[in-house]
PDB file of C-alpha atoms and ligand atoms in Angstrom:
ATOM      1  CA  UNK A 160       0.000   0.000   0.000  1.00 95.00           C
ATOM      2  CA  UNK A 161       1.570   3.272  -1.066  1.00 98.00           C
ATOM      3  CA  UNK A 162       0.254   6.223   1.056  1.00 98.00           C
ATOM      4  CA  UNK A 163       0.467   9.789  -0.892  1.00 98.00           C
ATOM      5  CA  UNK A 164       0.170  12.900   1.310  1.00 98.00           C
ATOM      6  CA  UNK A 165      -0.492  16.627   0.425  1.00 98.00           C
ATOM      7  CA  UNK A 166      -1.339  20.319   2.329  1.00 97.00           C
ATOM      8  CA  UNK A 167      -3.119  22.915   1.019  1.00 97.00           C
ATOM      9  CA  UNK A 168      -5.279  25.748   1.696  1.00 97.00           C
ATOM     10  CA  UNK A 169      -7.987  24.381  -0.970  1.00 98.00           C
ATOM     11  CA  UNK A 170     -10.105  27.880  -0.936  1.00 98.00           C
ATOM     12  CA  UNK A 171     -12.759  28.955  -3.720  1.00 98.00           C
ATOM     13  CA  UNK A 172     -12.016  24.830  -4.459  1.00 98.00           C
ATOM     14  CA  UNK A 173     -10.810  25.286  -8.586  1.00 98.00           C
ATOM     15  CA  UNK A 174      -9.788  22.963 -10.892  1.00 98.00           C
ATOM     16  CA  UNK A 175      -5.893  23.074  -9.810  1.00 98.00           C
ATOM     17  CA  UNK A 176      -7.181  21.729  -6.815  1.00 98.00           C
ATOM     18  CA  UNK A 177      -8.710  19.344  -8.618  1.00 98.00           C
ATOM     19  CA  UNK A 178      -5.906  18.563 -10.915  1.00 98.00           C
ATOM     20  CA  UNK A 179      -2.919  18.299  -8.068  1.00 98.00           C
ATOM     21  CA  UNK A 180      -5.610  15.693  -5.554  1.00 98.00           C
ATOM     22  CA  UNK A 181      -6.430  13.594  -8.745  1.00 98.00           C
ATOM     23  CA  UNK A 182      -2.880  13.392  -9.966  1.00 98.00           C
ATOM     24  CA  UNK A 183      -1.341  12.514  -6.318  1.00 98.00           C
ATOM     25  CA  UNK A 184      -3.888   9.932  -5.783  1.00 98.00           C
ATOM     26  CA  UNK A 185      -2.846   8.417  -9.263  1.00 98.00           C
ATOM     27  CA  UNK A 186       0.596   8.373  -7.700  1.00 98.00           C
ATOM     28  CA  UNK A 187      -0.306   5.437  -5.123  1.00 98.00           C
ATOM     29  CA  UNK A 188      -2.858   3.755  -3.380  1.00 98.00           C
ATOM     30  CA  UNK A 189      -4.332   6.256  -0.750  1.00 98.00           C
ATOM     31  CA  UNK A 190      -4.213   9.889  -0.902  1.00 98.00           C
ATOM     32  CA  UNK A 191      -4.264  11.706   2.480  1.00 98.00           C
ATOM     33  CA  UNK A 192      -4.911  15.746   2.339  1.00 98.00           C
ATOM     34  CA  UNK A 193      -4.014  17.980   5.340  1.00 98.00           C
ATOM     35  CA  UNK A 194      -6.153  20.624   4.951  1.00 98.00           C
ATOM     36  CA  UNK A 195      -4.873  23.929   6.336  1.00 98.00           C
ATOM     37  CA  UNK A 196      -6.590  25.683   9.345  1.00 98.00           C
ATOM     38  CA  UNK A 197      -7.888  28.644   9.055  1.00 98.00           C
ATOM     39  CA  UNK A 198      -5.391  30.112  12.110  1.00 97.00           C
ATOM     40  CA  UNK A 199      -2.683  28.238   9.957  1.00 97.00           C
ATOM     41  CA  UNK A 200      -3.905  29.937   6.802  1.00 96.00           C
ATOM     42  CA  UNK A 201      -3.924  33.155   8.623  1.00 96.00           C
ATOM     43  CA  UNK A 202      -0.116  32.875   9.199  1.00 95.00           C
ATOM     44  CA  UNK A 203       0.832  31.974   5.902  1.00 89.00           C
ATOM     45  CA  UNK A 204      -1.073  34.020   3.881  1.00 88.00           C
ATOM     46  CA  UNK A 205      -1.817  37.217   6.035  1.00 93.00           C
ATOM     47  CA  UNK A 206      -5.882  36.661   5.299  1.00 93.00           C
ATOM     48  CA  UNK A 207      -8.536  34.194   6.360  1.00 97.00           C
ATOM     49  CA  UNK A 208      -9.951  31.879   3.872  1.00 98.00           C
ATOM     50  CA  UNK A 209     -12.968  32.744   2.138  1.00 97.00           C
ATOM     51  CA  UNK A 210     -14.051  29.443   3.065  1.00 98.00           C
ATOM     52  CA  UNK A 211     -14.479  28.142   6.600  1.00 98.00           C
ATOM     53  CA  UNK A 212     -12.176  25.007   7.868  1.00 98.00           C
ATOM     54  CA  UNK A 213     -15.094  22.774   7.986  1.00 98.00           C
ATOM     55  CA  UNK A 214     -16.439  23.479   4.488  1.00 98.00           C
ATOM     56  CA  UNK A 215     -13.183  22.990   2.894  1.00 98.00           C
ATOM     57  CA  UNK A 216     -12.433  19.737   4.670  1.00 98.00           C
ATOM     58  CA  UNK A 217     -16.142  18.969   3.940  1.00 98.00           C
ATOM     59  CA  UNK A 218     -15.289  19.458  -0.062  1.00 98.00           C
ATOM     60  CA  UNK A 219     -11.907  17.801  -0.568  1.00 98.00           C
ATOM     61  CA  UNK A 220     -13.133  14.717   1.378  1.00 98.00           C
ATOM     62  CA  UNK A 221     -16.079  14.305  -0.794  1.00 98.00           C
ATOM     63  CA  UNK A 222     -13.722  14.169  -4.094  1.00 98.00           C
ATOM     64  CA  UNK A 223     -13.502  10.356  -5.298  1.00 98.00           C
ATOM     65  CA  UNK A 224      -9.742  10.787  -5.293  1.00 98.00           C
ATOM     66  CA  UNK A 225      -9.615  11.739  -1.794  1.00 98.00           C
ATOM     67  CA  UNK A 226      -8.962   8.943   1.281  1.00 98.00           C
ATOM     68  CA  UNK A 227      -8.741  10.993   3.959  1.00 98.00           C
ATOM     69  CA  UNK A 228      -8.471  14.670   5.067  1.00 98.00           C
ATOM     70  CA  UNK A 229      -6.892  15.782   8.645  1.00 98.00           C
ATOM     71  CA  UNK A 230      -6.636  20.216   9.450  1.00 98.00           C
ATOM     72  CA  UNK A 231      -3.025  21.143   9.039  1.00 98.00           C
ATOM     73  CA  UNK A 232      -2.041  22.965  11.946  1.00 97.00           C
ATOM     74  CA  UNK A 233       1.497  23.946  11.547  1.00 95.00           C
ATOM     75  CA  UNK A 234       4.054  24.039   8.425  1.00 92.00           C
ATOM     76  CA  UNK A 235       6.636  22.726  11.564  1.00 93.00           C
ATOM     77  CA  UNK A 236       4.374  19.599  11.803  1.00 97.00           C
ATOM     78  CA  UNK A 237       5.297  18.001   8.694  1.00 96.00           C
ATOM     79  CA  UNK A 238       7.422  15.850   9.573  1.00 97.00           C
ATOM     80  CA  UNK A 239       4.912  14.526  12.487  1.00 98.00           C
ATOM     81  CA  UNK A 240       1.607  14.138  10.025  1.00 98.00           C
ATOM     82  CA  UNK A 241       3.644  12.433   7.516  1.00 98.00           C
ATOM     83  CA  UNK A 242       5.001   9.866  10.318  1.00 98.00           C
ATOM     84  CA  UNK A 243       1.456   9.776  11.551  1.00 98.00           C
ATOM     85  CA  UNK A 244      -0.715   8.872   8.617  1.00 98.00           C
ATOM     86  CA  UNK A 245       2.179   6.521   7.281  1.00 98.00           C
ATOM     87  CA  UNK A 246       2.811   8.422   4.074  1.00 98.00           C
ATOM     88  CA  UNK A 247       5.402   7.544   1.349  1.00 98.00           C
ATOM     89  CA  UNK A 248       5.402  10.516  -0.701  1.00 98.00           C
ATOM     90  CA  UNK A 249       4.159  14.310  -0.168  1.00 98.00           C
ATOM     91  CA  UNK A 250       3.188  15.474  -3.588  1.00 97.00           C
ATOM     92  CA  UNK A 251       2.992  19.487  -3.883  1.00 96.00           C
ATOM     93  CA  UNK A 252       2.379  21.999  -6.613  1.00 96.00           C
ATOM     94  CA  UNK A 253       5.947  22.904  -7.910  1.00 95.00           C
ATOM     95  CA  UNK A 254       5.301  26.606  -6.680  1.00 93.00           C
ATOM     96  CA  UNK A 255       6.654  24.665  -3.286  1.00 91.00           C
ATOM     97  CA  UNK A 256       9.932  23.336  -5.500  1.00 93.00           C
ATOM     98  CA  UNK A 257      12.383  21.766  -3.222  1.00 88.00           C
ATOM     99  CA  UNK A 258      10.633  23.023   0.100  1.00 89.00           C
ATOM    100  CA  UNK A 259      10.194  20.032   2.186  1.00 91.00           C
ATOM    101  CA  UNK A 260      13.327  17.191   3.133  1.00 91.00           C
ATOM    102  CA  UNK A 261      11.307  14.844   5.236  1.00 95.00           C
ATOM    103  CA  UNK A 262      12.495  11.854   6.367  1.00 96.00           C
ATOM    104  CA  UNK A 263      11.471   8.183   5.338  1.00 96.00           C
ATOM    105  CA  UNK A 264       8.879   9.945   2.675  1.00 97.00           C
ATOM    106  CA  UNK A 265       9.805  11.463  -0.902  1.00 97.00           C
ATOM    107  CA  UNK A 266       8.556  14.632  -1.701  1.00 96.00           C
ATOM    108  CA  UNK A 267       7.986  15.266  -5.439  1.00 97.00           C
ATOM    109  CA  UNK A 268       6.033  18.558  -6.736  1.00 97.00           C
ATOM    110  CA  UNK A 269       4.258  18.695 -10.217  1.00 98.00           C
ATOM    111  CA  UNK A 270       3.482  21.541 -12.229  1.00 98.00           C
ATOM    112  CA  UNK A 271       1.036  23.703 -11.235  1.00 97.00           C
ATOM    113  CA  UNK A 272      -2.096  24.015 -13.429  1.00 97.00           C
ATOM    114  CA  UNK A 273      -1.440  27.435 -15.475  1.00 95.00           C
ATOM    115  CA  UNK A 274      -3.632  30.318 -15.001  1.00 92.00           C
ATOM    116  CA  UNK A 275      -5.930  29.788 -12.070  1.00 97.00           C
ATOM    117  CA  UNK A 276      -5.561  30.589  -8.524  1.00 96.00           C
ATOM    118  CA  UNK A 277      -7.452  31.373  -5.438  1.00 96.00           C
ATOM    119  CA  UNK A 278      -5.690  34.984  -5.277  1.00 94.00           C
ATOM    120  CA  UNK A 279      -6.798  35.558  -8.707  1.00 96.00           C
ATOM    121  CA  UNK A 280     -10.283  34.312  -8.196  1.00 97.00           C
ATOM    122  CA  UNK A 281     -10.821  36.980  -5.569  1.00 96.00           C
ATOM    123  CA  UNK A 282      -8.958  39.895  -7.423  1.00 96.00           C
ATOM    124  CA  UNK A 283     -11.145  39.211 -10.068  1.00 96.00           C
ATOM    125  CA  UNK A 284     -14.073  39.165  -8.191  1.00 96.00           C
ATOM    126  CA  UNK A 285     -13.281  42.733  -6.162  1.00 95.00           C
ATOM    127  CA  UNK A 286     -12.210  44.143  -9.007  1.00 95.00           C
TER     128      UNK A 286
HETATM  129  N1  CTP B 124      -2.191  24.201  -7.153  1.00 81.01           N
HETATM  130  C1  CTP B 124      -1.950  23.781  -8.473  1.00 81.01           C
HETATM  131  N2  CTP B 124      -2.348  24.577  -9.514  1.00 81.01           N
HETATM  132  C2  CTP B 124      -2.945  25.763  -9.291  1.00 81.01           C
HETATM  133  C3  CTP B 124      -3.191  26.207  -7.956  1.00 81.01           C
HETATM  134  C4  CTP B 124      -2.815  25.388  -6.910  1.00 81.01           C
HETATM  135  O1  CTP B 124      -1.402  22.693  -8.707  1.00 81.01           O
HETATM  136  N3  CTP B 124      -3.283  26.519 -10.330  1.00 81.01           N
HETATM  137  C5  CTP B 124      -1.764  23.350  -6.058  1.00 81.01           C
HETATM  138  C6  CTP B 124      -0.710  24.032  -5.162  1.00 81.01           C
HETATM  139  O2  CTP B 124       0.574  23.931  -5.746  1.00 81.01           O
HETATM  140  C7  CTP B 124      -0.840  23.233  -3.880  1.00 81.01           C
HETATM  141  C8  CTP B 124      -2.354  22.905  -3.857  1.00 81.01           C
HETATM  142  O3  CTP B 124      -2.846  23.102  -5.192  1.00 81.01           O
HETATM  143  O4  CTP B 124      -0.075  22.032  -3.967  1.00 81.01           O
HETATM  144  C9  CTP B 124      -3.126  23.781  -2.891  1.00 81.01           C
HETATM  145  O5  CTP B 124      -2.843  25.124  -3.220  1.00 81.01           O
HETATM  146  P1  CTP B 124      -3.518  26.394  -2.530  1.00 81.01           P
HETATM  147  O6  CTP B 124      -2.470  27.255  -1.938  1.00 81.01           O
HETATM  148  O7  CTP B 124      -4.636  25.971  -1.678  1.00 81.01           O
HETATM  149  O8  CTP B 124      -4.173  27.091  -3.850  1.00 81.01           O
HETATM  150  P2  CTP B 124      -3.878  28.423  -4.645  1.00 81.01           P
HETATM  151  O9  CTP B 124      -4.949  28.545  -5.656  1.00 81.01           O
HETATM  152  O10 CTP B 124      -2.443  28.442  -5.133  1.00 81.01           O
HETATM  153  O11 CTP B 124      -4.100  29.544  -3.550  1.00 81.01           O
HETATM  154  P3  CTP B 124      -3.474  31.018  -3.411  1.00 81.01           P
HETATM  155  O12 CTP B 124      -3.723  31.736  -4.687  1.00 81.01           O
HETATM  156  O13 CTP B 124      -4.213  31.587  -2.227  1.00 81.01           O
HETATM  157  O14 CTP B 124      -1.981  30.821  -3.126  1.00 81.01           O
END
């Protein structure tokens, strides 16, 4: 059984979203998502999601490609949630190129879907 894990924010769900979930789950057996808080998202990004935790959790767990989704609490933790849910690689969008050295899990990051993103989404909506 190869476990896949990924982290992400997942807000104004688009079809990048989409696209990185389906093609990490292709990549193994099980696809775990960490889903980031909305506290965590806070201190990443300087705003809140759009989205509340629960919805977004709610979403990416219904999506067929999807095993199971935990809230990301922490970029420090990892380490700890890929020892937890067993994971062999973390899969990322390659705007997170060469980010993570874990240990005991892979990390590989493939190309980001071109020309769609949650901060664009809402710029284009304000503006
Ligand atoms: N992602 C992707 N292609 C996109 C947008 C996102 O492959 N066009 C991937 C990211 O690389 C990441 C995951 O989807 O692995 C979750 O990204 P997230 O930060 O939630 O989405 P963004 O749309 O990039 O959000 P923002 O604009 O707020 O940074």
């Amino acid at each position: 059984m190869k476990t896949i894990i990924t982290f992400g924010t997942f807000d104004l769900f688009h079809e990048g979203h989409l696209r990185i979930l389906e093609r990490a789950r292709e990549m193994g057996d099980r696809l775990v998502v960490g889903v980031s808080s909305d506290a965590f998202n806070y201190s990443k990004k300087q705003r809140y999601p759009i989205i509340p935790e629960e919805s977004r959790m709610n979403i990416v767990r219904a999506l067929k490609c999807v095993d199971e989704v935990f809230p990301e609490k922490s970029m420090e933790l990892k380490q700890f949630y890929c020892d937890k849910y067993d994971a062999d690689v973390l899969v990322m969008g390659d705007d997170w190129s060469g980010s993570f050295t874990l240990q005991g899990c892979e990390d590989i990051y493939l190309p980001r879907t071109e020309c769609v993103s949650t901060t664009e989404i809402i710029e284009k909506i304000r503006s």
